[in-house]
Coordinates of C-alpha atoms in Angstrom, one line a residue:
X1 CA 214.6 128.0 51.9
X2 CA 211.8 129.6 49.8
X3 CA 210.0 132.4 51.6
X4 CA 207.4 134.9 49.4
X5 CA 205.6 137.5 50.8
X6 CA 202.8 139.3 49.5
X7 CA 203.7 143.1 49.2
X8 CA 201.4 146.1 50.1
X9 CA 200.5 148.1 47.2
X10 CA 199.0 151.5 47.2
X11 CA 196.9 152.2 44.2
X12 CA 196.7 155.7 43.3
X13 CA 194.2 156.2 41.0
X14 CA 194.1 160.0 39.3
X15 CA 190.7 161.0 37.9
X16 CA 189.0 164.2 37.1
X17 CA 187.6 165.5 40.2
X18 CA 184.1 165.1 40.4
X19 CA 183.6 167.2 43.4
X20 CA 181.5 169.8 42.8
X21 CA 180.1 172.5 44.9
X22 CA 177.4 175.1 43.6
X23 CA 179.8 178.2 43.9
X24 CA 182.1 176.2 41.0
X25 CA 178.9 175.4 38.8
X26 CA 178.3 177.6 35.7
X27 CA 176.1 178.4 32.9
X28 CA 179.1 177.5 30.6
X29 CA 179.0 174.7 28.4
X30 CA 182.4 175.1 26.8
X31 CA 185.3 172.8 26.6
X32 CA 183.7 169.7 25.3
X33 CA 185.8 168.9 22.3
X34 CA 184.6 164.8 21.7
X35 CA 180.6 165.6 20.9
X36 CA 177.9 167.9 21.0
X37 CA 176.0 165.9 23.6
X38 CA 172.4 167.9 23.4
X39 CA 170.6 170.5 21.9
X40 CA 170.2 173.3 24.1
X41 CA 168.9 176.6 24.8
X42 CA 169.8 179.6 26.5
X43 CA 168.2 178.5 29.5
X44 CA 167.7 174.7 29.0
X45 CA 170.1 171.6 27.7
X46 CA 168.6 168.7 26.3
X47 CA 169.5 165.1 27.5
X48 CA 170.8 163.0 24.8
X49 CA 172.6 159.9 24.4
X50 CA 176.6 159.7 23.4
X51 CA 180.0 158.1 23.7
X52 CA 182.3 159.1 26.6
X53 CA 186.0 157.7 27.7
X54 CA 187.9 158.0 30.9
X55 CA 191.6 157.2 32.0
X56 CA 192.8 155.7 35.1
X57 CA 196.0 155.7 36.3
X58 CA 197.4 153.3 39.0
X59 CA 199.0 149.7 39.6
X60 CA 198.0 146.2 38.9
X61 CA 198.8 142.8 40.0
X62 CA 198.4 139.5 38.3
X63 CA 196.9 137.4 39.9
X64 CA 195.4 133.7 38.5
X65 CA 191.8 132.8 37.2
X66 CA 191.9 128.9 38.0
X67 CA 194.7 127.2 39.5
X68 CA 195.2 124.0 41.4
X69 CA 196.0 124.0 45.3
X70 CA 198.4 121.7 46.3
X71 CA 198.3 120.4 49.6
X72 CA 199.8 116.7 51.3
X73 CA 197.4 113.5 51.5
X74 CA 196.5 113.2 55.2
X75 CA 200.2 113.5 56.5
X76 CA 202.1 116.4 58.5
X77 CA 205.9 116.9 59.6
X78 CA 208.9 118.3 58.6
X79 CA 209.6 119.7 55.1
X80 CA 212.6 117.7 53.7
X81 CA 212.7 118.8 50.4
X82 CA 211.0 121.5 48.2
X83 CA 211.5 121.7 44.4
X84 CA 209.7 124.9 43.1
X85 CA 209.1 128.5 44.4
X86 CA 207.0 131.4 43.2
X87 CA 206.7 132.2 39.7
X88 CA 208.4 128.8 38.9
X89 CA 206.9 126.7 35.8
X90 CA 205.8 123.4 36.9
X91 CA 205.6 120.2 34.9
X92 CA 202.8 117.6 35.5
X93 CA 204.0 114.4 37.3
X94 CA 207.6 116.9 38.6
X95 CA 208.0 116.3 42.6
X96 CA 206.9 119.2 44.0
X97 CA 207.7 118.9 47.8
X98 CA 208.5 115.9 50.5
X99 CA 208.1 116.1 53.8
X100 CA 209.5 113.1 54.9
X101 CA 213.3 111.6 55.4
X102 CA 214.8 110.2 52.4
X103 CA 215.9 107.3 54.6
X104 CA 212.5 105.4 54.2
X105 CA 213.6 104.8 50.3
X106 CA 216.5 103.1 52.3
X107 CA 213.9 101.4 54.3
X108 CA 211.8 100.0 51.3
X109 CA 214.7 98.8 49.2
X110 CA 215.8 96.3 52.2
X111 CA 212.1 95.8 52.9
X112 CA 211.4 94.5 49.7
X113 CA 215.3 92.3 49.8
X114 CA 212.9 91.0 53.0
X115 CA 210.1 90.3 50.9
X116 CA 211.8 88.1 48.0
X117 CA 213.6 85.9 50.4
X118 CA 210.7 85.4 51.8
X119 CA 209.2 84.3 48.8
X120 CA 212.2 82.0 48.0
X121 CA 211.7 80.5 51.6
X122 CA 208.3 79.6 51.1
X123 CA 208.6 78.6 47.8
X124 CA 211.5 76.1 48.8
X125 CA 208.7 74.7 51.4
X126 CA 205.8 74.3 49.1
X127 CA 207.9 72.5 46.7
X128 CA 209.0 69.7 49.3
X129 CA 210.7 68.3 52.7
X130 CA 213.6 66.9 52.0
X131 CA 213.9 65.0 55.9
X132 CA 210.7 64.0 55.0
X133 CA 212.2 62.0 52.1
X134 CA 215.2 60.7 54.3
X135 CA 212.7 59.1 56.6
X136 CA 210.6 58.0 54.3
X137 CA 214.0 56.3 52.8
X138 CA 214.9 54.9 55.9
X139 CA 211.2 53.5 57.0
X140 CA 211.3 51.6 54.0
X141 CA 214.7 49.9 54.0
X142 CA 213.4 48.9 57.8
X143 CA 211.2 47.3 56.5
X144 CA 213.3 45.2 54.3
X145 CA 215.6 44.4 57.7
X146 CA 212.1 43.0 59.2
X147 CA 211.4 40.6 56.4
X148 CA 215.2 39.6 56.3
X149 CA 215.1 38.9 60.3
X150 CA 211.3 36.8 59.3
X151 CA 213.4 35.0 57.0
X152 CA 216.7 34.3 58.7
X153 CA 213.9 32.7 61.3
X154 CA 212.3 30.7 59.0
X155 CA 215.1 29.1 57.8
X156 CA 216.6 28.6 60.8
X157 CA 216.1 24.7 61.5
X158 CA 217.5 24.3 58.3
X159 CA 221.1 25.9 59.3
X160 CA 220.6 24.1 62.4
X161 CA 220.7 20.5 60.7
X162 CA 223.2 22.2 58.4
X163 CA 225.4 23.5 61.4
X164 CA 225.6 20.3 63.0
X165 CA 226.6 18.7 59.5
X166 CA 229.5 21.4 59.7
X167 CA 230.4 21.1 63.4
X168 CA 233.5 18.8 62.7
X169 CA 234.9 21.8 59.8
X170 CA 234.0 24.4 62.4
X171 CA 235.9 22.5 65.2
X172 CA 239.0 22.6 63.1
X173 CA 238.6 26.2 62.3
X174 CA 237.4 27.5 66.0
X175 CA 241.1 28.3 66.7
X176 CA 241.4 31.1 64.5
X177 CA 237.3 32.0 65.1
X178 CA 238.1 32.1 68.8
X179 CA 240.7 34.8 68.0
X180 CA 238.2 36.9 65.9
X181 CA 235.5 36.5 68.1
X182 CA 237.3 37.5 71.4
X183 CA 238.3 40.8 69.2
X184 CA 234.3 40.9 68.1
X185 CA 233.7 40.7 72.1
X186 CA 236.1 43.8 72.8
X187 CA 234.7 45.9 70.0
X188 CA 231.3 45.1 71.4
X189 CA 232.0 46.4 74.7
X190 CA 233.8 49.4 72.7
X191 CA 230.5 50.1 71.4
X192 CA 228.5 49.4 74.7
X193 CA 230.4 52.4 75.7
X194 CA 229.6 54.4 73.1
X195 CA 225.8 53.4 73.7
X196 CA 226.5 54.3 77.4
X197 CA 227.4 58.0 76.0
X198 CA 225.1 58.5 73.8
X199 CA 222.3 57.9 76.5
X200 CA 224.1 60.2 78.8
X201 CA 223.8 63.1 75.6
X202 CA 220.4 62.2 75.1
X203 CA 219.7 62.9 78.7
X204 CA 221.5 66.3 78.7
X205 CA 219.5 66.9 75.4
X206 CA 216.2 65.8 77.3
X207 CA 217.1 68.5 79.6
X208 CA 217.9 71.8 77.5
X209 CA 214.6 70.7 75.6
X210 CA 212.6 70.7 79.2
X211 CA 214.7 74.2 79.5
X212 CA 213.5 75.3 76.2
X213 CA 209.8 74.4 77.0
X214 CA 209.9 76.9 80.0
X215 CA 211.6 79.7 78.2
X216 CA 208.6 79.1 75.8
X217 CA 206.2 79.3 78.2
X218 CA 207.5 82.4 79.6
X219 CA 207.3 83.9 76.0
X220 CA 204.2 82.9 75.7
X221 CA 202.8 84.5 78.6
X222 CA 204.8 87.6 77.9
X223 CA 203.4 88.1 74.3
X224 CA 199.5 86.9 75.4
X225 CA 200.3 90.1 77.6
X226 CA 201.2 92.3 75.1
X227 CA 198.3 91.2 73.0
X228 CA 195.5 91.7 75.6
X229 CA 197.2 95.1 77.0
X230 CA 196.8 96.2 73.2
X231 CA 193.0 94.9 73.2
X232 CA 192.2 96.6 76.6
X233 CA 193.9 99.8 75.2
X234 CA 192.2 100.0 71.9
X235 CA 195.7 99.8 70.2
X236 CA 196.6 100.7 66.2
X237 CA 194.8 97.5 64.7
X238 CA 198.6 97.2 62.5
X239 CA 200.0 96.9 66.2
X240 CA 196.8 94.2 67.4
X241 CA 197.9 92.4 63.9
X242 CA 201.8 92.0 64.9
X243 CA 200.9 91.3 68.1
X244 CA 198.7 88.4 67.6
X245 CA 201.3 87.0 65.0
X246 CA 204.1 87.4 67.7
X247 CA 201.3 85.3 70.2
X248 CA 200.6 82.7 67.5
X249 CA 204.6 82.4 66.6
X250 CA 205.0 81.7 70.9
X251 CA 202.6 79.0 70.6
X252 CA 204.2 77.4 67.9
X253 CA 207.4 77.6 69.2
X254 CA 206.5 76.1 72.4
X255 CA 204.6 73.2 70.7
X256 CA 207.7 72.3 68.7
X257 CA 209.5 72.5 71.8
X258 CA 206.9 69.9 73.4
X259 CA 207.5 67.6 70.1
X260 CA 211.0 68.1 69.7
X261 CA 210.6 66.5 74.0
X262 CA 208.5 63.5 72.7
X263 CA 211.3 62.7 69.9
X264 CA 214.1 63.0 72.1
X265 CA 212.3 61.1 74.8
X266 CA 211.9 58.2 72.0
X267 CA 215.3 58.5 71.1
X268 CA 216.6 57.8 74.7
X269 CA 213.9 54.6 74.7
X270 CA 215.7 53.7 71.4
X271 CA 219.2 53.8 72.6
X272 CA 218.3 52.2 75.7
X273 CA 216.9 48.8 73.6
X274 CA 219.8 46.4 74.3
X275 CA 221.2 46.0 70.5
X276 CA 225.0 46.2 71.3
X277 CA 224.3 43.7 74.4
X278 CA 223.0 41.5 71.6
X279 CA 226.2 41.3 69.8
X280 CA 228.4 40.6 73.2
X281 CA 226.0 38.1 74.3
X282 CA 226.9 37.0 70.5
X283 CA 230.3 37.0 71.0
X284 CA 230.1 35.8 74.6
X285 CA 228.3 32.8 73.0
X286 CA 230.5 32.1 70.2
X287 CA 233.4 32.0 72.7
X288 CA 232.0 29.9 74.7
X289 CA 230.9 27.4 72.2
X290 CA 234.7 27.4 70.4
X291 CA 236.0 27.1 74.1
X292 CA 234.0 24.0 74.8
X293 CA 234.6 22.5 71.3
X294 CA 238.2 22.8 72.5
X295 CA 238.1 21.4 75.2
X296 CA 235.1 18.7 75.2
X297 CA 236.4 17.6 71.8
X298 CA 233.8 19.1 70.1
X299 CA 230.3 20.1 70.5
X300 CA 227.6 17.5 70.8
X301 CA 224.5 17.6 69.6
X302 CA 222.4 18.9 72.4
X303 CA 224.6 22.4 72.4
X304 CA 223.9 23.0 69.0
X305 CA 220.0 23.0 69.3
X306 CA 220.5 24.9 72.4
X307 CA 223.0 27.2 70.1
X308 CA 219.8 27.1 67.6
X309 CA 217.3 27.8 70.3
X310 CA 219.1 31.1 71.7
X311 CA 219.8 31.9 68.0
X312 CA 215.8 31.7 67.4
X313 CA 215.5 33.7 70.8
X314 CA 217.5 37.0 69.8
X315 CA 216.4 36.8 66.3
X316 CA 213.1 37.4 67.4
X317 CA 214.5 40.0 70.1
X318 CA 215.8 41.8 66.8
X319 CA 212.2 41.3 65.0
X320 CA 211.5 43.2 67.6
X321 CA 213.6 45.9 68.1
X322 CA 213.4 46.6 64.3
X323 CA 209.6 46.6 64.8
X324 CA 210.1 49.3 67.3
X325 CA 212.2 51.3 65.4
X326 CA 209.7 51.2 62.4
X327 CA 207.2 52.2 64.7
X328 CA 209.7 55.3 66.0
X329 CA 210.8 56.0 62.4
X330 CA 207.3 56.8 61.8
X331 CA 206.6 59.1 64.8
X332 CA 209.9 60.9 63.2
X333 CA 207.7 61.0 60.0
X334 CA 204.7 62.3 61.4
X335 CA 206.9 65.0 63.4
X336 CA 208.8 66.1 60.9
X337 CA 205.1 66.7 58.5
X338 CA 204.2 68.8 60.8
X339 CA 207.4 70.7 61.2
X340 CA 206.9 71.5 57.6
X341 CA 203.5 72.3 57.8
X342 CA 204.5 74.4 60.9
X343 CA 207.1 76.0 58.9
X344 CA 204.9 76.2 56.4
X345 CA 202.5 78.1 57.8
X346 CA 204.9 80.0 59.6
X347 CA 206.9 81.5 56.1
X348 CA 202.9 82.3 55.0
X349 CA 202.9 84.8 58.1
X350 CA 206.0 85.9 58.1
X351 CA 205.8 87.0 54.0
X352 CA 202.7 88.5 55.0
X353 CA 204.0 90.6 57.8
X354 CA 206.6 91.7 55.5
X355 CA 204.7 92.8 52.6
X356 CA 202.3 94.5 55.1
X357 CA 205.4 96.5 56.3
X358 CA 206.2 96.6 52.7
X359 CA 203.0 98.0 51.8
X360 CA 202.9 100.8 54.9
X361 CA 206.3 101.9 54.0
X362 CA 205.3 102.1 50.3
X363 CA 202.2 104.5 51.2
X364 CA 204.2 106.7 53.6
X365 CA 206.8 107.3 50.7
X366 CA 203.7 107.4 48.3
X367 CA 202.2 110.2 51.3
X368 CA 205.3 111.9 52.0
X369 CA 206.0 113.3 48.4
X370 CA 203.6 116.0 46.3
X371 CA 203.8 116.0 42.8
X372 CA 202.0 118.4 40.5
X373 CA 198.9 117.6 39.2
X374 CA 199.2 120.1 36.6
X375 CA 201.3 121.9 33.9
X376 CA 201.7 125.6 35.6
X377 CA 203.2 128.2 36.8
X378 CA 203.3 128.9 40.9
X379 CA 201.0 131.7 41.8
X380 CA 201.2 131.1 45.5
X381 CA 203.8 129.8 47.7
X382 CA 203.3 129.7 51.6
X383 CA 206.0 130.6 53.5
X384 CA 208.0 128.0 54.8
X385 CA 210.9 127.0 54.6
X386 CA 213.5 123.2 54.9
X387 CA 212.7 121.5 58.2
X388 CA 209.4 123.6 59.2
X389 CA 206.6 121.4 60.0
X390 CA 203.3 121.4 57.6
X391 CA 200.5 120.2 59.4
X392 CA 197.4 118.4 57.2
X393 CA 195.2 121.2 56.4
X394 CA 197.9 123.3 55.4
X395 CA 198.4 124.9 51.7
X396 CA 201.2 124.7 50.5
X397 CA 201.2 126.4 47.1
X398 CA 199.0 126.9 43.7
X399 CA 200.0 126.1 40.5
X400 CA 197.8 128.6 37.8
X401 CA 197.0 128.1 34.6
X402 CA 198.6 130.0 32.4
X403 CA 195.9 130.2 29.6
X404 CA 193.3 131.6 32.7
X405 CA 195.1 135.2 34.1
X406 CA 193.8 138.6 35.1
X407 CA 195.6 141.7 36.3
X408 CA 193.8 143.1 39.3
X409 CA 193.4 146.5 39.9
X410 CA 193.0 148.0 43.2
X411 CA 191.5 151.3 44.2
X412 CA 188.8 151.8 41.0
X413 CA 185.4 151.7 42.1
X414 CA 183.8 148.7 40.1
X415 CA 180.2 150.0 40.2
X416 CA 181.3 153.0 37.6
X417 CA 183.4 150.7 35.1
X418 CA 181.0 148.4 34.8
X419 CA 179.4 147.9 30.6
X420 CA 182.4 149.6 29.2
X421 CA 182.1 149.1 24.9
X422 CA 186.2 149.0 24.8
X423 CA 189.2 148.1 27.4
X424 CA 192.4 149.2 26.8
X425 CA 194.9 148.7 29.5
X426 CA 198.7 150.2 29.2
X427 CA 201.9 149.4 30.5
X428 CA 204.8 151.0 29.7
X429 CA 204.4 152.0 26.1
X430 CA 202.2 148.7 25.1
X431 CA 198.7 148.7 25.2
X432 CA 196.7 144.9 25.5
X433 CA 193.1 145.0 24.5
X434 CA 191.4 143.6 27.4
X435 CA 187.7 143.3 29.1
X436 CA 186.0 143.3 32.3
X437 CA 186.2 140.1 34.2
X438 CA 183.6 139.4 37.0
X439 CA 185.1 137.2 40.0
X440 CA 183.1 133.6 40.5
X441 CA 182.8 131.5 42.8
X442 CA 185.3 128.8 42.9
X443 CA 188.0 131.5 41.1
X444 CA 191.6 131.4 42.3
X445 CA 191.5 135.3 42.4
X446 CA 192.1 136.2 45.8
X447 CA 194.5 133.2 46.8
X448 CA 192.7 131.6 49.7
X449 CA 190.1 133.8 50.3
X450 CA 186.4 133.3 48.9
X451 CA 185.0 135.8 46.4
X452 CA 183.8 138.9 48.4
X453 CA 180.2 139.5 48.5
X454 CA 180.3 143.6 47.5
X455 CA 178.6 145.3 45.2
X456 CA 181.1 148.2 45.9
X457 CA 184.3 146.0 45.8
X458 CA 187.0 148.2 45.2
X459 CA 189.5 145.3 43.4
X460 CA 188.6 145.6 39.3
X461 CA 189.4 142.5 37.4
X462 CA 190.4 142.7 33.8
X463 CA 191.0 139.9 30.9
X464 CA 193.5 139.8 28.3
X465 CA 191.8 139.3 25.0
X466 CA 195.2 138.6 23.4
X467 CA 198.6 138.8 24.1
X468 CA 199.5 138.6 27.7
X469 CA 202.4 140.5 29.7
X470 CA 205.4 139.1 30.7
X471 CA 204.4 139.8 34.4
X472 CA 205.1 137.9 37.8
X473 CA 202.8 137.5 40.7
X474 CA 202.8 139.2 43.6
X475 CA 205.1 142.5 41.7
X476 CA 203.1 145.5 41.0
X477 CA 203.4 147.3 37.7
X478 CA 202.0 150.6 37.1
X479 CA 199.3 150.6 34.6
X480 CA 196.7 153.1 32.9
X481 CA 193.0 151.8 31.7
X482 CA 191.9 153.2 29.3
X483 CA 187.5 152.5 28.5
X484 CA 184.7 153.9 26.4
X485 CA 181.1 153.4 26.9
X486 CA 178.7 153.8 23.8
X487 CA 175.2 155.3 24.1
X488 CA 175.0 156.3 27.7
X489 CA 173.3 159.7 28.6
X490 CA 175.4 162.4 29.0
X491 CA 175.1 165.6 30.6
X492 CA 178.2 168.2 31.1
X493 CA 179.7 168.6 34.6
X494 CA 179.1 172.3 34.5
X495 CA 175.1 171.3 35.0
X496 CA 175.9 169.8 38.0
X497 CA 175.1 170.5 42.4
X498 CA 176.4 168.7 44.9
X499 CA 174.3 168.9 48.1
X500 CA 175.2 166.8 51.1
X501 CA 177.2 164.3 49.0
X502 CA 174.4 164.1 46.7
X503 CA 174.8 164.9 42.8
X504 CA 172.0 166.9 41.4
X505 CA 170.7 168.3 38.5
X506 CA 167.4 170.7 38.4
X507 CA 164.7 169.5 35.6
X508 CA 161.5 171.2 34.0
X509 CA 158.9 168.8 34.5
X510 CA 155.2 169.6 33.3
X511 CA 156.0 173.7 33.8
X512 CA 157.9 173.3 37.1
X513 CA 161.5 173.6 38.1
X514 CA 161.9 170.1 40.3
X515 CA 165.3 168.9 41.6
X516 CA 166.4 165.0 40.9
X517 CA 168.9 162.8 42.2
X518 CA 171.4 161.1 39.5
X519 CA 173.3 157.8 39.7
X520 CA 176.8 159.0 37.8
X521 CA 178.8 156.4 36.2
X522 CA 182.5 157.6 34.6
X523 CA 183.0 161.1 33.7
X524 CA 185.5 162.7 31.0
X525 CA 186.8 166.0 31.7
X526 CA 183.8 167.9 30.5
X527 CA 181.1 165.5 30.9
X528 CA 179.4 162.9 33.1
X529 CA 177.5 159.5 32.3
X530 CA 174.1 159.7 34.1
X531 CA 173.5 156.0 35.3
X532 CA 170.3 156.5 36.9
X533 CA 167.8 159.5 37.2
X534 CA 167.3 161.3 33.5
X535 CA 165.9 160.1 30.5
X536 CA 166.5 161.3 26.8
X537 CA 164.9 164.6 26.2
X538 CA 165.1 165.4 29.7
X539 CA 165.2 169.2 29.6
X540 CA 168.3 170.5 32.3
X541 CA 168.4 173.8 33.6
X542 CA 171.4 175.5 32.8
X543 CA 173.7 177.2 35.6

């Protein structure tokens, strides 16, 4: 916890008394050991122009020419972390302050984990559909079924003719063929079963799907809610975004549900086609044939053409079964090209949501950390301390140059130091040549507050010329200017009234005794600059 706090200084400044009253005014013009500043007579002195020094004894302050103010970019709350305190040097680019938890650095690292598998998802799309492939596959060797069954068709009045060539070799045989068909005829009723099953799965399938579309209408109607409660409310526009990507994401999903309906409703049509039936009528047939060959002695001509004619019959059955499941194979097709582009489209939105988070998390760490702008030293440091809250507007510290520093001096009028010739200021036993420095707008000088408008501004600003003071801000340091103004008019302090505040001085003027105002500027021990009322040659009555 950093906490600074300016400290109340009272500048005591001990100069030669300037008050003067007429009972403590003299005719004496002893004691001026620096200069002879003006002929005079025994009833006159002569104004002349001369040097003059003064001393001033009293406490100064450093304080910073031009420094940077440091404040957070548009975000408040609690102060998590703060790096530097007063006096502290500071290096450019160093974190300065955060007022944010370090947990959304825990935030962004999984956020951007999000992110890449994203990427890798969508990449994996844009590349290619595998089940797309598969079906693809599988359309074509259908095909190839069709043109075998168009064949097998063709040449079936040739196997007919050949078949009744053969009858006598298969009559012999149809013993052991009876055997193997009977066990065809079982397994065909083994796989009617199956059929039988897989229709009743297809139909408890057909159900959860119907399920599934009402849980996606409901979701539907609960996110077009959410969506048109944030347009009615004027919500965030990042919380309009997600919203309408949550509503578009409930449409999809119930349109898949509706098409994943249509294929399992083809499905059912498909296993409902009577393929296995086909194989017991087969095997129903071939029994019956090897039964009569048995025991007619044989089968006569007129069964095998009838043999031939149902043959003909179920191979175009099966022409057109395998027609039909061309035709469903490429509804499966179609479906699954627009499950990919669904899914597709889908990834696009979901790698865009994530960056956006991405991106928003990325700026808050970006807003919740100040680093200096600036090489410096900290001049100012507001008082506050781990966990107090900054709000937007507030300053939190300055970083000064070092290169641009002035000692402030409090208590010394400005108006009487002002066109000094020579500065020297003490402290300690080293003295630092130094100069007047005149406060401008835009200075750092008085921390937040703007330059005073005052002609009689009791703060005095001086400027090392050279070496500079191993001094802290905001720590007092007793101090002793010393200044000398060259070619000033001069006139001793014993020459001097005071009358109602006002300095005075009596002057021959074209045979008269007339009494004038002076401005007075510093003053030495003996004498006095005259800022403003005398000229050279002015002739001063003597007291």
């Amino acid at each position: 916890m950093l906490k600074t706090k300016a400290k109340t200084v009272t500048f005591t400044i001990l100069m030669s008394s300037i008050l003067l009253s007429s009972c403590s005014l003299g005719l004496n013009n002893q004691g001026v050991p620096q200069q002879v500043v003006g002929e005079s007579s025994s009833l006159y002195y002569t104004v002349n122009q001369g040097d003059i020094s003064a001393s001033l004894i009293g406490t100064g302050q450093l304080v910073p020419i031009k420094a940077t103010s440091l404040y957070f970019n548009n975000v408040s709350g609690p102060v998590s972390q703060l790096n530097y305190s007063l006096n502290d040097t500071v290096k450019k680019g160093s974190l300065f302050a955060q007022i944010l938890p370090t947990e959304i650095e825990n935030k962004i690292s999984m956020q951007r984990i999000v992110v890449q598998k994203g990427k890798g998802r969508l990449r994996l799309l844009l590349d290619g559909n595998g089940e797309v492939a598969e079906l693809r596959k599988s359309i074509e060797l259908t095909k190839l079924d069709l043109e075998s069954k168009r064949e097998q068709k063709k040449n079936l009045p040739k196997e007919t003719e050949l078949a009744i060539n053969k009858a006598k070799l298969v009559l012999e045989q149809y013993e052991v063929e009876k055997s193997s068909t009977m066990k065809s005829q079982e397994l065909a009723e083994i796989e009617q079963r199956n059929v039988e099953d897989a229709v009743r799965r297809i139909e408890i399938r057909l159900e959860q799907v119907q399920n599934q579309i009402q849980s996606s209408i409901v979701a539907l109607e609960r996110e077009q809610l959410v969506y048109d409660n944030l347009i009615a409310n004027a919500g965030s526009a990042e919380d309009i975004k997600i919203a309408a990507i949550r509503l578009e994401q409930a449409k999809l999903s119930l349109s898949n549900s509706e098409k994943d309906k249509a294929i399992t409703e083809l499905d059912l049509k498909l296993a409902l086609v009577p393929t296995e039936q086909y194989k017991m009528d087969q095997a129903a047939l071939g029994l019956e044939g090897v039964t009569k060959s048995i025991e007619g002695a044989g089968l006569t001509l007129d069964e095998i053409k009838k043999n031939s004619d149902q043959k003909m019959k179920l191979l175009d059955q099966g022409i057109q079964e395998t027609k039909i499941q061309i035709d469903l194979l490429n509804l499966r097709l179609n479906q699954a090209l627009k499950e990919h582009e669904f899914n597709t489209r889908q990834a696009k939105l979901d790698q865009e949501s994530a960056e956006l988070t991405l991106s928003m998390l990325e700026q808050n760490l970006l807003n919740s950390k100040l680093y200096a702008p600036v090489d410096g030293v900290v001049s100012y440091m507001s008082n506050v301390s781990i966990t107090d809250n900054l709000s937007i507007s507030h300053l939190l510290a300055k970083i000064a140059d070092p290169n641009q520093l002035a000692l402030k001096l409090t208590a010394i009028d400005a108006k009487y130091i002002s066109d000094v010739s020579t500065a020297v200021l003490v402290i300690g036993s080293k003295k630092y040549d130094v100069e007047l420095y005149t406060p401008q707008p835009g200075d750092a000088l008085y921390q937040n507050s703007a330059v005073p408008n005052n002609s009689n501004l009791s703060n005095l600003f001086v400027k090392f010329k050279g070496e500079v003071p191993k001094l802290k801000f905001e720590e007092s340091v007793q101090v002793q200017l010393e200044v000398v103004k060259e070619n000033v008019l001069l006139v001793p302090k014993s020459n001097l009234k005071v009358e109602s505040g006002k300095v005075m001085v009596d002057v021959q003027r074209n045979n008269e005794i007339v009494t004038v105002e002076i401005t007075r500027g510093i003053e030495s021990d003996v004498n006095i600059e005259v800022a403003n009322g005398l000229e050279v040659g002015d002739q001063i009555v003597r007291r």
